[in-house]
């Protein structure tokens, strides 16, 4: 095979690998509500993971939230579910400030694992202030 043929073959393999290997069939969107809480009120925060199957086949997924220092995470009753193509579900976790919490931005990582071995991550931020309305 000449150099042009090798280059064409290499390019075809690279393009095929990029097109096949980098596309996830699961879309994850995270949200935290309220986005700001006060140490004095200690209002629980809802951490929502919206998981959508944007692929062509049914998939089983497991949703989790990674613990963050100063914030205790309560899991919903159900964190594993099966999604048909085009179907979406929302799993809502509850974040509760611990006694050791301090003011600042708390980065919360939401993780979805698929039965195909994919891992999708999304980060949301919860702002904790000393008093409501203060920065």
mmCIF file of C-alpha atoms in Angstrom:
data_model
loop_
_atom_site.group_PDB
_atom_site.id
_atom_site.type_symbol
_atom_site.label_atom_id
_atom_site.label_comp_id
_atom_site.label_asym_id
_atom_site.label_seq_id
_atom_site.Cartn_x
_atom_site.Cartn_y
_atom_site.Cartn_z
ATOM 1 C CA UNK A 1 0.000 0.000 0.000
ATOM 2 C CA UNK A 2 1.386 3.403 -0.943
ATOM 3 C CA UNK A 3 1.586 6.465 1.336
ATOM 4 C CA UNK A 4 -1.650 7.978 -0.029
ATOM 5 C CA UNK A 5 -3.541 4.752 0.579
ATOM 6 C CA UNK A 6 -2.177 4.489 4.130
ATOM 7 C CA UNK A 7 -3.094 8.106 4.851
ATOM 8 C CA UNK A 8 -6.638 7.562 3.533
ATOM 9 C CA UNK A 9 -7.045 4.395 5.617
ATOM 10 C CA UNK A 10 -5.717 6.115 8.737
ATOM 11 C CA UNK A 11 -8.060 9.085 8.201
ATOM 12 C CA UNK A 12 -11.059 6.767 7.725
ATOM 13 C CA UNK A 13 -10.230 4.889 10.935
ATOM 14 C CA UNK A 14 -9.796 8.117 12.892
ATOM 15 C CA UNK A 15 -13.062 9.600 11.634
ATOM 16 C CA UNK A 16 -14.965 6.385 12.318
ATOM 17 C CA UNK A 17 -13.509 6.142 15.823
ATOM 18 C CA UNK A 18 -14.381 9.745 16.599
ATOM 19 C CA UNK A 19 -17.919 9.380 15.303
ATOM 20 C CA UNK A 20 -18.580 6.135 17.147
ATOM 21 C CA UNK A 21 -16.571 6.487 20.350
ATOM 22 C CA UNK A 22 -17.425 9.937 21.644
ATOM 23 C CA UNK A 23 -21.196 10.160 21.450
ATOM 24 C CA UNK A 24 -23.179 9.296 24.555
ATOM 25 C CA UNK A 25 -26.761 8.132 24.282
ATOM 26 C CA UNK A 26 -27.580 9.585 27.709
ATOM 27 C CA UNK A 27 -28.004 13.293 28.422
ATOM 28 C CA UNK A 28 -27.602 14.520 31.998
ATOM 29 C CA UNK A 29 -28.691 17.926 33.243
ATOM 30 C CA UNK A 30 -28.220 18.973 36.842
ATOM 31 C CA UNK A 31 -29.904 21.650 38.913
ATOM 32 C CA UNK A 32 -29.947 22.742 42.547
ATOM 33 C CA UNK A 33 -32.895 24.599 44.073
ATOM 34 C CA UNK A 34 -32.578 26.931 45.822
ATOM 35 C CA UNK A 35 -29.180 27.882 44.393
ATOM 36 C CA UNK A 36 -28.328 29.796 47.584
ATOM 37 C CA UNK A 37 -29.006 28.875 51.192
ATOM 38 C CA UNK A 38 -28.195 30.449 54.537
ATOM 39 C CA UNK A 39 -26.217 28.857 57.350
ATOM 40 C CA UNK A 40 -28.667 30.391 59.823
ATOM 41 C CA UNK A 41 -31.776 28.869 58.182
ATOM 42 C CA UNK A 42 -30.304 25.531 56.994
ATOM 43 C CA UNK A 43 -32.963 25.109 54.321
ATOM 44 C CA UNK A 44 -32.599 21.769 52.483
ATOM 45 C CA UNK A 45 -31.585 22.006 48.824
ATOM 46 C CA UNK A 46 -33.102 19.829 46.093
ATOM 47 C CA UNK A 47 -30.397 18.436 43.803
ATOM 48 C CA UNK A 48 -32.087 17.335 40.597
ATOM 49 C CA UNK A 49 -30.603 15.001 38.022
ATOM 50 C CA UNK A 50 -32.562 14.984 34.768
ATOM 51 C CA UNK A 51 -31.541 11.923 32.751
ATOM 52 C CA UNK A 52 -32.683 11.500 29.144
ATOM 53 C CA UNK A 53 -32.112 8.617 26.732
ATOM 54 C CA UNK A 54 -31.225 10.288 23.420
ATOM 55 C CA UNK A 55 -30.120 7.008 21.854
ATOM 56 C CA UNK A 56 -31.927 4.373 19.817
ATOM 57 C CA UNK A 57 -32.059 1.566 22.379
ATOM 58 C CA UNK A 58 -33.427 1.046 25.891
ATOM 59 C CA UNK A 59 -30.871 1.615 28.660
ATOM 60 C CA UNK A 60 -30.725 1.036 32.391
ATOM 61 C CA UNK A 61 -28.973 3.803 34.324
ATOM 62 C CA UNK A 62 -27.989 4.472 37.921
ATOM 63 C CA UNK A 63 -27.851 8.035 39.246
ATOM 64 C CA UNK A 64 -25.772 9.135 42.231
ATOM 65 C CA UNK A 65 -24.525 12.313 43.883
ATOM 66 C CA UNK A 66 -20.998 12.413 45.279
ATOM 67 C CA UNK A 67 -20.835 13.556 48.912
ATOM 68 C CA UNK A 68 -19.426 17.032 49.467
ATOM 69 C CA UNK A 69 -17.778 18.031 52.756
ATOM 70 C CA UNK A 70 -20.201 20.083 54.835
ATOM 71 C CA UNK A 71 -23.237 18.810 52.943
ATOM 72 C CA UNK A 72 -25.078 15.586 53.714
ATOM 73 C CA UNK A 73 -26.822 13.993 50.713
ATOM 74 C CA UNK A 74 -30.056 12.016 51.122
ATOM 75 C CA UNK A 75 -30.797 9.689 48.218
ATOM 76 C CA UNK A 76 -34.244 9.187 46.726
ATOM 77 C CA UNK A 77 -35.932 5.820 47.110
ATOM 78 C CA UNK A 78 -35.129 4.887 43.519
ATOM 79 C CA UNK A 79 -31.833 5.680 41.764
ATOM 80 C CA UNK A 80 -31.765 2.972 39.079
ATOM 81 C CA UNK A 81 -34.252 2.985 36.228
ATOM 82 C CA UNK A 82 -34.723 1.871 32.641
ATOM 83 C CA UNK A 83 -35.252 4.470 29.931
ATOM 84 C CA UNK A 84 -36.722 3.820 26.500
ATOM 85 C CA UNK A 85 -35.429 5.929 23.583
ATOM 86 C CA UNK A 86 -36.640 9.511 24.045
ATOM 87 C CA UNK A 87 -37.696 8.915 27.661
ATOM 88 C CA UNK A 88 -36.464 11.081 30.552
ATOM 89 C CA UNK A 89 -36.639 10.868 34.342
ATOM 90 C CA UNK A 90 -35.694 13.178 37.176
ATOM 91 C CA UNK A 91 -34.067 11.872 40.352
ATOM 92 C CA UNK A 92 -34.159 14.366 43.224
ATOM 93 C CA UNK A 93 -31.576 14.150 45.995
ATOM 94 C CA UNK A 94 -31.733 16.317 49.127
ATOM 95 C CA UNK A 95 -28.716 18.259 50.376
ATOM 96 C CA UNK A 96 -28.699 19.226 54.051
ATOM 97 C CA UNK A 97 -26.005 21.407 55.590
ATOM 98 C CA UNK A 98 -23.976 19.703 58.301
ATOM 99 C CA UNK A 99 -23.018 21.437 61.555
ATOM 100 C CA UNK A 100 -19.469 21.824 60.182
ATOM 101 C CA UNK A 101 -20.634 23.731 57.078
ATOM 102 C CA UNK A 102 -19.067 27.112 56.335
ATOM 103 C CA UNK A 103 -20.018 29.842 53.845
ATOM 104 C CA UNK A 104 -18.816 29.298 50.281
ATOM 105 C CA UNK A 105 -19.582 27.595 46.995
ATOM 106 C CA UNK A 106 -20.260 23.881 47.307
ATOM 107 C CA UNK A 107 -19.582 21.993 44.077
ATOM 108 C CA UNK A 108 -21.841 18.951 43.856
ATOM 109 C CA UNK A 109 -21.074 16.203 41.341
ATOM 110 C CA UNK A 110 -23.933 14.212 39.814
ATOM 111 C CA UNK A 111 -22.927 10.907 38.214
ATOM 112 C CA UNK A 112 -24.860 8.595 35.880
ATOM 113 C CA UNK A 113 -23.555 5.089 35.155
ATOM 114 C CA UNK A 114 -25.046 3.129 32.262
ATOM 115 C CA UNK A 115 -25.297 -0.603 31.746
ATOM 116 C CA UNK A 116 -22.921 -0.131 28.779
ATOM 117 C CA UNK A 117 -20.184 1.123 31.091
ATOM 118 C CA UNK A 118 -20.517 4.815 30.292
ATOM 119 C CA UNK A 119 -20.105 7.375 33.067
ATOM 120 C CA UNK A 120 -21.612 10.827 32.582
ATOM 121 C CA UNK A 121 -20.906 13.630 35.072
ATOM 122 C CA UNK A 122 -22.439 17.030 35.715
ATOM 123 C CA UNK A 123 -21.496 19.582 38.356
ATOM 124 C CA UNK A 124 -23.834 22.035 40.037
ATOM 125 C CA UNK A 125 -22.989 24.705 42.591
ATOM 126 C CA UNK A 126 -24.781 25.522 45.824
ATOM 127 C CA UNK A 127 -23.886 28.875 47.365
ATOM 128 C CA UNK A 128 -23.926 28.924 51.166
ATOM 129 C CA UNK A 129 -24.011 32.338 52.861
ATOM 130 C CA UNK A 130 -23.736 33.352 56.517
ATOM 131 C CA UNK A 131 -27.114 35.099 56.417
ATOM 132 C CA UNK A 132 -29.837 35.167 53.806
ATOM 133 C CA UNK A 133 -29.163 37.855 51.226
ATOM 134 C CA UNK A 134 -25.487 38.380 52.103
ATOM 135 C CA UNK A 135 -22.753 37.543 49.639
#
